[in-house]
C-alpha positions as CSV (number, residue, x, y, z in Angstrom):
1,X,-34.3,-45.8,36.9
2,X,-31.6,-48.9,37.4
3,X,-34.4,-51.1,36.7
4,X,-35.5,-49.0,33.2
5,X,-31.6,-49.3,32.4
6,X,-31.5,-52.5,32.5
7,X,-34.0,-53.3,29.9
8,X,-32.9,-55.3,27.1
9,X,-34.3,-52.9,24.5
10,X,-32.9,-49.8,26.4
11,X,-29.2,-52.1,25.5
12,X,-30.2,-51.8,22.0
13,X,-31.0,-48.0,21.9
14,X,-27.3,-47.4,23.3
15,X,-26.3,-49.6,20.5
16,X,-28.6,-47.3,18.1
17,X,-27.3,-44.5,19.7
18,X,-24.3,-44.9,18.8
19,X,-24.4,-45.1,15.0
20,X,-26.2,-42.3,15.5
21,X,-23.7,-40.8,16.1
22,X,-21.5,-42.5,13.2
23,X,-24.6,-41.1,11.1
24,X,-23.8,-38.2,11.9
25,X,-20.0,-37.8,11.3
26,X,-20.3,-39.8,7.6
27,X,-23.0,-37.4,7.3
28,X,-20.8,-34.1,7.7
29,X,-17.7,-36.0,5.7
30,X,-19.9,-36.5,3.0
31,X,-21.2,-33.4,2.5
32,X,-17.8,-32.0,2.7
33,X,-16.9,-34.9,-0.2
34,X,-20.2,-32.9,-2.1
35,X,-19.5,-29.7,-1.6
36,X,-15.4,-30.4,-2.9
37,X,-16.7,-31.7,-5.8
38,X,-19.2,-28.6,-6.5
39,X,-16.4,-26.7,-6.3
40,X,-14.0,-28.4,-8.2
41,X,-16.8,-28.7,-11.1
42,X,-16.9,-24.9,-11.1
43,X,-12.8,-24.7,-11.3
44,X,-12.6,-26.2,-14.4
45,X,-15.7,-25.1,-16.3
46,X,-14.8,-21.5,-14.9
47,X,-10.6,-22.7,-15.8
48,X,-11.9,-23.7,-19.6
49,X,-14.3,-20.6,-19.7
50,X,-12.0,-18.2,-19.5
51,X,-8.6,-20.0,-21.0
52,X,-9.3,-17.7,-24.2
53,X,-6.7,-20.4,-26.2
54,X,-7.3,-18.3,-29.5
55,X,-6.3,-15.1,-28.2
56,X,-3.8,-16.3,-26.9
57,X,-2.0,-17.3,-29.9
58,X,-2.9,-14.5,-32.7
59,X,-2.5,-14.4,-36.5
60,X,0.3,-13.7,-37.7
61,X,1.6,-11.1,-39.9
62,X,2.5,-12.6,-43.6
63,X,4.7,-10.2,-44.7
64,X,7.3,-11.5,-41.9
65,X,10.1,-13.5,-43.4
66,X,8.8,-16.7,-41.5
67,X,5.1,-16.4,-41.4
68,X,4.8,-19.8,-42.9
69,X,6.4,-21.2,-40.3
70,X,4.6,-19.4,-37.5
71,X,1.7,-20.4,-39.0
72,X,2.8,-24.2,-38.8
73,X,3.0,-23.7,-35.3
74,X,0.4,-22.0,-34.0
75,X,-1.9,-24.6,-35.8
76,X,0.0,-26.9,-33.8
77,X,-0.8,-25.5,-30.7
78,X,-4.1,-24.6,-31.6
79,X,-4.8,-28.3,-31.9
80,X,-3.0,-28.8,-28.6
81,X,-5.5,-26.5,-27.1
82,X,-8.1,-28.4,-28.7
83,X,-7.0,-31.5,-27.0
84,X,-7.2,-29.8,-23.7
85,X,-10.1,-28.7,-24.0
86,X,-11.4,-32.4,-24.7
87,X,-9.8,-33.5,-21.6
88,X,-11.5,-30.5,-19.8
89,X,-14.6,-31.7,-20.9
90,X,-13.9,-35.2,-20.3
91,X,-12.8,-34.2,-17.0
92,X,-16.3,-32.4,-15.8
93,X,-18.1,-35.5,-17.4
94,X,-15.9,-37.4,-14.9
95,X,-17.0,-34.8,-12.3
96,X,-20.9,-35.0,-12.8
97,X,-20.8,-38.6,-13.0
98,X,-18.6,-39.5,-9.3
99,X,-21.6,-36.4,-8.0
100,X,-24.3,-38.0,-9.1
101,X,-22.6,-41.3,-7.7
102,X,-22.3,-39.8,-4.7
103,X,-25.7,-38.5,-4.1
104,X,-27.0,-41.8,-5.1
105,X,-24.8,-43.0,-2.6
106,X,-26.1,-40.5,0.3
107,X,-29.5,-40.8,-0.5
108,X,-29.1,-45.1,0.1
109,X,-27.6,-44.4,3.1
110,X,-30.5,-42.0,4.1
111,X,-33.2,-44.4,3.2
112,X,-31.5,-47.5,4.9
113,X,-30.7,-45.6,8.2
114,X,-34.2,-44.2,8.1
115,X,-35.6,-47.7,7.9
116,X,-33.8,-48.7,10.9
117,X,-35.0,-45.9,12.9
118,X,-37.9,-46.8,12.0
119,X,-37.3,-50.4,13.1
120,X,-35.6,-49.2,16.4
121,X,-38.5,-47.0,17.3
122,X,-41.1,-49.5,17.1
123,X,-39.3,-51.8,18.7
124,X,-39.2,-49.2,21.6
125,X,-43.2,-48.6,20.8
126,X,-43.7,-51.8,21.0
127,X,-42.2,-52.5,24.5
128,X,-43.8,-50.2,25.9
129,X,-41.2,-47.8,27.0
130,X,-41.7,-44.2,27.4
131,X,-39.3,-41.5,27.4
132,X,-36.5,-43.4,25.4
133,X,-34.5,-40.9,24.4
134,X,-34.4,-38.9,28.0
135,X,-33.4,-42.5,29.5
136,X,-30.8,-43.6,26.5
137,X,-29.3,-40.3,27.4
138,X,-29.2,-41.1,30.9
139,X,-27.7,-44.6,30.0
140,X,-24.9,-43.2,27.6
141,X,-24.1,-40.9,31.2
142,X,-23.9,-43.9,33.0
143,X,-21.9,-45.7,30.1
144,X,-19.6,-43.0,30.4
145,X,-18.8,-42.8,34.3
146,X,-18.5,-46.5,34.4
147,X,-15.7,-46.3,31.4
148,X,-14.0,-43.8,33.4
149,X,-14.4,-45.6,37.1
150,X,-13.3,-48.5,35.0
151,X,-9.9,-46.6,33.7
152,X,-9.6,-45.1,37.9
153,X,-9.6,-48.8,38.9
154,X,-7.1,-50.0,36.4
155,X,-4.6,-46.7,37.4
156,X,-5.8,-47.9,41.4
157,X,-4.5,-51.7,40.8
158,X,-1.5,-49.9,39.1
159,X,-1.3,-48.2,42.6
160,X,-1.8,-51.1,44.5
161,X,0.5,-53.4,43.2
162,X,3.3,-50.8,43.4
163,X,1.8,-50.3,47.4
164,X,2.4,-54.0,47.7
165,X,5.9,-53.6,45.9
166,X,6.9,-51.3,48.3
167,X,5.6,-52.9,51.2
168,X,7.7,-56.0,50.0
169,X,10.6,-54.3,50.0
170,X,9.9,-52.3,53.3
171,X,9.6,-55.7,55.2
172,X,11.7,-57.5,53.2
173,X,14.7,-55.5,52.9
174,X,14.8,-52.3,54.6
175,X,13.4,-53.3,58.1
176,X,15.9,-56.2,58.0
177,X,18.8,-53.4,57.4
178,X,17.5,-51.1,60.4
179,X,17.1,-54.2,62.2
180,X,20.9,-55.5,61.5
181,X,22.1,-52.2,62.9
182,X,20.9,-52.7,66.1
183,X,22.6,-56.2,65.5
184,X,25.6,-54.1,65.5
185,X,25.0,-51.7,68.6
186,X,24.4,-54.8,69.9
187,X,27.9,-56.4,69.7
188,X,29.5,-52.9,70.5
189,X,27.5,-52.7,73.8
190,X,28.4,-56.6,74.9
191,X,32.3,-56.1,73.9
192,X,31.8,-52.5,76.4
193,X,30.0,-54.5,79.0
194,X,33.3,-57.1,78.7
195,X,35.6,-54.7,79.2
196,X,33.8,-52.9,81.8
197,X,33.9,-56.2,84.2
198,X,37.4,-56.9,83.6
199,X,38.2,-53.5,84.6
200,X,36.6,-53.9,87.8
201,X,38.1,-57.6,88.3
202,X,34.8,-58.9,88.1
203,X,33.5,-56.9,91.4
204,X,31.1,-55.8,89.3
205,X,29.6,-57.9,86.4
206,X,28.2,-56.3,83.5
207,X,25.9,-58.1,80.5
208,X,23.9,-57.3,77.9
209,X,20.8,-59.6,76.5
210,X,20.0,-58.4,73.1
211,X,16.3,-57.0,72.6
212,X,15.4,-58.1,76.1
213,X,13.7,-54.8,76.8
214,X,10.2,-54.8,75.5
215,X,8.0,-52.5,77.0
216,X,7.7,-50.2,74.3
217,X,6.7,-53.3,71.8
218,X,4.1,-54.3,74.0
219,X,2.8,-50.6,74.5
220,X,2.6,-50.9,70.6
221,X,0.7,-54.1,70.6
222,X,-1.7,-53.1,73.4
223,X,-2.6,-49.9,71.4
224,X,-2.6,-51.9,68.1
225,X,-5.4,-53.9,69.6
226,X,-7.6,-51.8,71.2
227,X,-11.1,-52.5,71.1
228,X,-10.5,-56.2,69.9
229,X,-11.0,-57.4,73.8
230,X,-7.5,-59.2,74.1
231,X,-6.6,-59.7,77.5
232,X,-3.1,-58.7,78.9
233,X,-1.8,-62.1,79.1
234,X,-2.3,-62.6,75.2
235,X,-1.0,-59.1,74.3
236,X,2.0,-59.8,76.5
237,X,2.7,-63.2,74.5
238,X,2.5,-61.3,71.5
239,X,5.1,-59.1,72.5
240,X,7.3,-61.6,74.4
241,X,7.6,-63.8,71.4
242,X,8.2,-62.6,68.4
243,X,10.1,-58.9,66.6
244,X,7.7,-56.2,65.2
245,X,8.4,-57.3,61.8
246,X,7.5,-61.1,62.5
247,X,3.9,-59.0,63.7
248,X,3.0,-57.4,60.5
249,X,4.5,-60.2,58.7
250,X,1.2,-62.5,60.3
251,X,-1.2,-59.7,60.0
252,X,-0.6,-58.7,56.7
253,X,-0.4,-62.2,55.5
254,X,-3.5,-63.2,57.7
255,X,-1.3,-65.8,58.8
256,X,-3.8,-67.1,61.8
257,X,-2.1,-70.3,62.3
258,X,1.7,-68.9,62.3
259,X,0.6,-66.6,64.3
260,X,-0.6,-68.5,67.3
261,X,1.6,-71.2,67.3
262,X,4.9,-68.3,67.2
263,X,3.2,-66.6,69.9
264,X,2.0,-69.1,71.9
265,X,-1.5,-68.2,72.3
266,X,-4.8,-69.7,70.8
267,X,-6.0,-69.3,66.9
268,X,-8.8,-67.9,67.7
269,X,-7.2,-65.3,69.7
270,X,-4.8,-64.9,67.1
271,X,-7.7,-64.6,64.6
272,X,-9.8,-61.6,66.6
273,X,-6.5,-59.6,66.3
274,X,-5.8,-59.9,62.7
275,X,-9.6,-59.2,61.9
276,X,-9.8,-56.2,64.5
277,X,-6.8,-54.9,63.0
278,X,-8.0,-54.9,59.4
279,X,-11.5,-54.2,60.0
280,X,-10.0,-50.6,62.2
281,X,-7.2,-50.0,59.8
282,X,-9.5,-48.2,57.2
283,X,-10.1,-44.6,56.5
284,X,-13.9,-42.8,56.1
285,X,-14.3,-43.3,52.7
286,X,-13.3,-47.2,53.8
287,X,-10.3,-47.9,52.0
288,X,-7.6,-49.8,53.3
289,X,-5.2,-48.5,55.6
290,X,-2.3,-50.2,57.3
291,X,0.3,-47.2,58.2
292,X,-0.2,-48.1,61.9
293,X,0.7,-51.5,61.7
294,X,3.7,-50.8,59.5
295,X,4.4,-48.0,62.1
296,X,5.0,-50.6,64.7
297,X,7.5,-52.4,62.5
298,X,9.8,-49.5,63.8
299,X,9.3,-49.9,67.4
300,X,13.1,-50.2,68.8
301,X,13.3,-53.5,71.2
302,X,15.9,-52.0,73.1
303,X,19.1,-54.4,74.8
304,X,18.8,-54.8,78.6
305,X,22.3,-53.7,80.4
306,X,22.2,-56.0,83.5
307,X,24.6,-54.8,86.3
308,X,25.4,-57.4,89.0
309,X,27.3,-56.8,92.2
310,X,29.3,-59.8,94.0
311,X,28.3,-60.5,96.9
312,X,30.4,-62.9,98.5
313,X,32.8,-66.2,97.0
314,X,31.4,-66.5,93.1
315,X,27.4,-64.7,94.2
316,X,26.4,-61.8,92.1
317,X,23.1,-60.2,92.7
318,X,21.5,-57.7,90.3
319,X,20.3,-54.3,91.0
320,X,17.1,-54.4,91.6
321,X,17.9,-56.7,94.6
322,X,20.5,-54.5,96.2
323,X,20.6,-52.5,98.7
324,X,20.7,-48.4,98.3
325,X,24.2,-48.4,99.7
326,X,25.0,-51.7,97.6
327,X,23.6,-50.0,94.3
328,X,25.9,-47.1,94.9
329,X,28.7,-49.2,95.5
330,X,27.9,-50.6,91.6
331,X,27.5,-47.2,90.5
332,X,30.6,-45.5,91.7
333,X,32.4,-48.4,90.3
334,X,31.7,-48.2,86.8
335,X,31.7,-44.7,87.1
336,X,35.6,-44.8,88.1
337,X,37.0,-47.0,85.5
338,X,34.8,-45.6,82.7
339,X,35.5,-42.8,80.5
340,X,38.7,-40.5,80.4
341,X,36.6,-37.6,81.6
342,X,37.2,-35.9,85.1
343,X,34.6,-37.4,87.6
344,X,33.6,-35.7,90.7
345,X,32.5,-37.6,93.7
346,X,30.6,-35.5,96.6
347,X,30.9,-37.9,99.7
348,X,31.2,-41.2,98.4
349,X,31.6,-42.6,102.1
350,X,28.3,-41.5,102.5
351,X,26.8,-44.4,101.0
352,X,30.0,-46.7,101.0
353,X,31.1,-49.4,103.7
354,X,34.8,-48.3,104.4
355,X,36.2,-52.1,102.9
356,X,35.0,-50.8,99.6
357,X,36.5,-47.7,100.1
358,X,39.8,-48.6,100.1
359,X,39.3,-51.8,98.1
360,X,37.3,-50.1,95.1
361,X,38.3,-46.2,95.5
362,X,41.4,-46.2,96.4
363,X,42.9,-48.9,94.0
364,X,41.0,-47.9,91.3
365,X,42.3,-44.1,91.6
366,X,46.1,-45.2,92.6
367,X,46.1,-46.9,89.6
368,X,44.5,-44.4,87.2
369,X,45.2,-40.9,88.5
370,X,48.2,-40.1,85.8
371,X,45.2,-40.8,83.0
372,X,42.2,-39.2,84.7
373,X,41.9,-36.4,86.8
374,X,39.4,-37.6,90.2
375,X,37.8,-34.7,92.4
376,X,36.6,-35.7,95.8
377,X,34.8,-33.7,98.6
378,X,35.3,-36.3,101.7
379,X,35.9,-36.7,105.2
380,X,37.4,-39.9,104.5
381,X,41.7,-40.3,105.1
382,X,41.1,-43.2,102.5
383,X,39.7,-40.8,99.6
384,X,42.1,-38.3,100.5
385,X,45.7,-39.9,101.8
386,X,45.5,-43.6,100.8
387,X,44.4,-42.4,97.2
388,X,47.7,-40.6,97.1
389,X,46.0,-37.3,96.3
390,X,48.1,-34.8,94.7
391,X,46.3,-31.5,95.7
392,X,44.3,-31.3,99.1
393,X,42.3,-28.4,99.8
394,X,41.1,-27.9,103.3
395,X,38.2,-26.0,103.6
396,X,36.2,-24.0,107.1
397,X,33.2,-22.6,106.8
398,X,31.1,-19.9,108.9
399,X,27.0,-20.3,108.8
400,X,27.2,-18.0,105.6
401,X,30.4,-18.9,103.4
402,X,33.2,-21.1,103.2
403,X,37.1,-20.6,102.5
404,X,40.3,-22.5,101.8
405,X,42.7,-23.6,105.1
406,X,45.4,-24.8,103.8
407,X,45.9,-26.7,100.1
408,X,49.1,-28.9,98.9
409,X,50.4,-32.3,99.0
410,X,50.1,-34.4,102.2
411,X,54.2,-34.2,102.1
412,X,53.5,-30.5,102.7
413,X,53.6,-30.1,106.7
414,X,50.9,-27.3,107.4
415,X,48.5,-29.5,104.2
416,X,49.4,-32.6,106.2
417,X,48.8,-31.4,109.9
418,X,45.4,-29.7,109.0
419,X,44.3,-33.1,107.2
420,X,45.3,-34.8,110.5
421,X,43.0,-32.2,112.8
422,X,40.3,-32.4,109.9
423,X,40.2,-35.7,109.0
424,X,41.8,-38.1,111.9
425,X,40.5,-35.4,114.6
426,X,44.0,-34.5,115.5
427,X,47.3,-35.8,116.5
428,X,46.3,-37.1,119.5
429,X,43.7,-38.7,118.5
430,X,45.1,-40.3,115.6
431,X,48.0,-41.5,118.1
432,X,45.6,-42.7,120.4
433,X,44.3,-44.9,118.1
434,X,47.3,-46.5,116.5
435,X,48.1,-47.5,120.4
436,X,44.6,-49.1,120.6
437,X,45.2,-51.0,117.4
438,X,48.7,-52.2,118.3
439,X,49.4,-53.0,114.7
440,X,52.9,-53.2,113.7
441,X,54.5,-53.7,110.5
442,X,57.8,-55.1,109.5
443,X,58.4,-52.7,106.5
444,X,55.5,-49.7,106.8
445,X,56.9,-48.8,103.2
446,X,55.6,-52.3,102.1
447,X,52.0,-51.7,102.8
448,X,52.4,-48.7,99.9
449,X,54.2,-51.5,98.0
450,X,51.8,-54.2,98.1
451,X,48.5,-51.7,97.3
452,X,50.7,-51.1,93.7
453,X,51.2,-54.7,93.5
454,X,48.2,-56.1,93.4
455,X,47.1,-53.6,90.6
């Protein structure tokens, strides 16, 4: 059927077919132009017919004072009515003659169309094509649904460019914004992380490398290029090097070379993954998709926090190389200068070296306990009397319940002597020890002094 379509001669029936067509809508307008006519013929010979102008305007009676007169007049308007009734009949004459005209003119047109049907069809005859009208119909169809894919591909272009509009702007100005305020969380997270290690006198060191945590990015990129046979070491490149938008920017650009030299790995590599990406970016009916590489633009590359623990002298090592109690130690210390909240401690010695109690703990709470409120549980005289608690609970406990001793200040006597038994194992012991230390201070009160001091 293609094949009969293309014909030449099948070209000139839908040209034919069209006049056709035209034939037929002069052929109704004239006939209504006839059929006017006709009827406005029989207007005026029926408007004349019946105008009666004579009895219209009867004798007069000449006994009346001014018959003569009437008289003069209606011979006046008789003769009026004379002349109108010339120009009725001059007016059918002019009637008659545009009808006859006009059917002069319809039966040309007749004859000449007829003629080149005539022409047409043995032109058709002589080609030897069968069936011309079934397949002129069929090729008016097609002539049709190709006008009307040809209008759906104007209004998709329409759509397209305003796709690529938007995409412009998506990459160009909107991805940048989202992008700057991460800029800005950014800077707010570095100026905590400052503040934080001055707090802790540098014990503790805190930084913060902007979009250093990738590992959602490169989950992105390995699902982005499944199938395309991309080894890990390329994908990790990809996602090492370079932001989500600088990605989509090289795909949808097909940017091979940019692409490999940004991210370090070879055009051809770079090449397999913008082709897999736009050959699998298409939806069943095979138009273009690229939703899930635009999705990717808005994969967060999150800042790493690095928290670093000093060691000894200027040495700082980071978490992941410390120790559990050295980890804890890290912990606990951001955890007592930050925030304006209560914090509650459960055993900190547990996991602490007693140096770091007293240094860390007990300094840090001294020096903040009339801005924060601290809660310990602890078997530690550091935690509980070098902190300078204000409230001391001391608790016993039977196999099923526990209960409050004693509570108050450490300058209450029955708080301070159960503290003693429960915390230094009693007087004796506490004396005991004292003798075996043989320490002796100058000014006892300048031990208290010199804590304060150095904060």
């Amino acid at each position: 059927m293609l094949d009969l379509l293309m014909h030449p001669v099948y070209k000139r029936t839908a040209r034919m077919s069209r006049p056709d067509k035209i034939k037929m809508r002069h052929y109704r307008l004239l006939r209504s132009y006839k059929e006017a006519i006709v009827t406005l013929r029989k207007e005026v010979q029926d408007f004349f017919d019946n105008i009666a102008i004579e009895e219209r305007f009867e004798d007069p009676e000449m006994d009346t004072p001014n018959a003569t007169n009437i008289v003069s007049k209606r011979n006046e308007l008789l003769f009026l009515a004379k002349q109108f009734s010339k120009a009725g009949a001059s007016l059918n004459q002019a009637i008659e003659s545009a009808e006859e005209q006009l059917n002069k003119y319809v039966e040309s047109w007749k004859e000449a169309f007829s003629k080149a049907r005539e022409r047409h069809d043995k032109t058709i005859k002589d080609a030897g094509v069968e069936n011309a009208s079934a397949i002129t119909s069929e090729l008016n169809k097609a002539t049709t649904q190709i006008e009307r894919v040809q209008k759906e591909l104007q209004r998709a272009k329409k759509a397209a460019e305003k796709k690529s509009e938007i995409e412009a702007n998506l990459r160009n100005q909107w991805i940048p914004k989202y992008n700057a305020c991460f800029g800005e969380i950014y800077k707010k997270r570095v100026r905590k992380a400052d503040s934080l290690t001055e707090s802790l006198n540098a014990f503790v060191r805190i930084s913060v490398r902007q979009m250093a945590d990738r590992k959602d990015f490169t989950e992105a990129v390995k699902r982005l290029s499944r199938g395309s046979r991309l080894q890990m070491p390329e994908l990790t490149a990809i996602a090492a090097t370079m932001t989500p938008l600088e990605l989509t920017k090289h795909i949808t650009d097909q940017d091979t070379q940019g692409f490999a030299k940004r991210a370090g790995i070879k055009a051809d590599k770079a090449a397999t993954l913008i082709e897999h990406v736009w050959e699998t970016s298409r939806d069943t009916e095979g138009n273009q998709l690229l939703s899930p590489l635009y999705g990717i633009m808005f994969t967060e590359l999150r800042d790493q926090v690095i928290v670093e623990l000093k060691v000894h002298d200027e040495a700082y090592k980071p978490m992941e190389e410390l120790s559990v109690g050295s980890k804890c130690t890290a912990i606990l210390s951001v955890a007592l200068v930050e925030g304006s909240y209560p914090l509650i401690v459960d055993q900190p010695e547990d996991a602490l070296d007693n140096p770091f109690v007293f240094e860390q703990i007990v300094k840090t709470v001294r020096r903040s306990k009339t801005e924060r409120q601290y809660l310990f549980a602890t078997h530690n005289s550091n935690v509980a009397v070098a902190s300078d608690a204000d409230l001391i609970y001391c608790l016993t406990a039977t196999a099923s319940r526990g209960n409050v001793d004693k509570h108050g200040s450490i300058d209450q006597l029955s708080t301070r002597d159960r503290v003693v038994v429960n915390l230094e194992g009693g007087k004796n012991a506490f004396a005991l020890r004292s003798q075996k230390y043989d320490i002796e201070f100058d000014d006892p009160y300048a031990v208290v002094l010199s804590v304060s001091e150095e904060d």
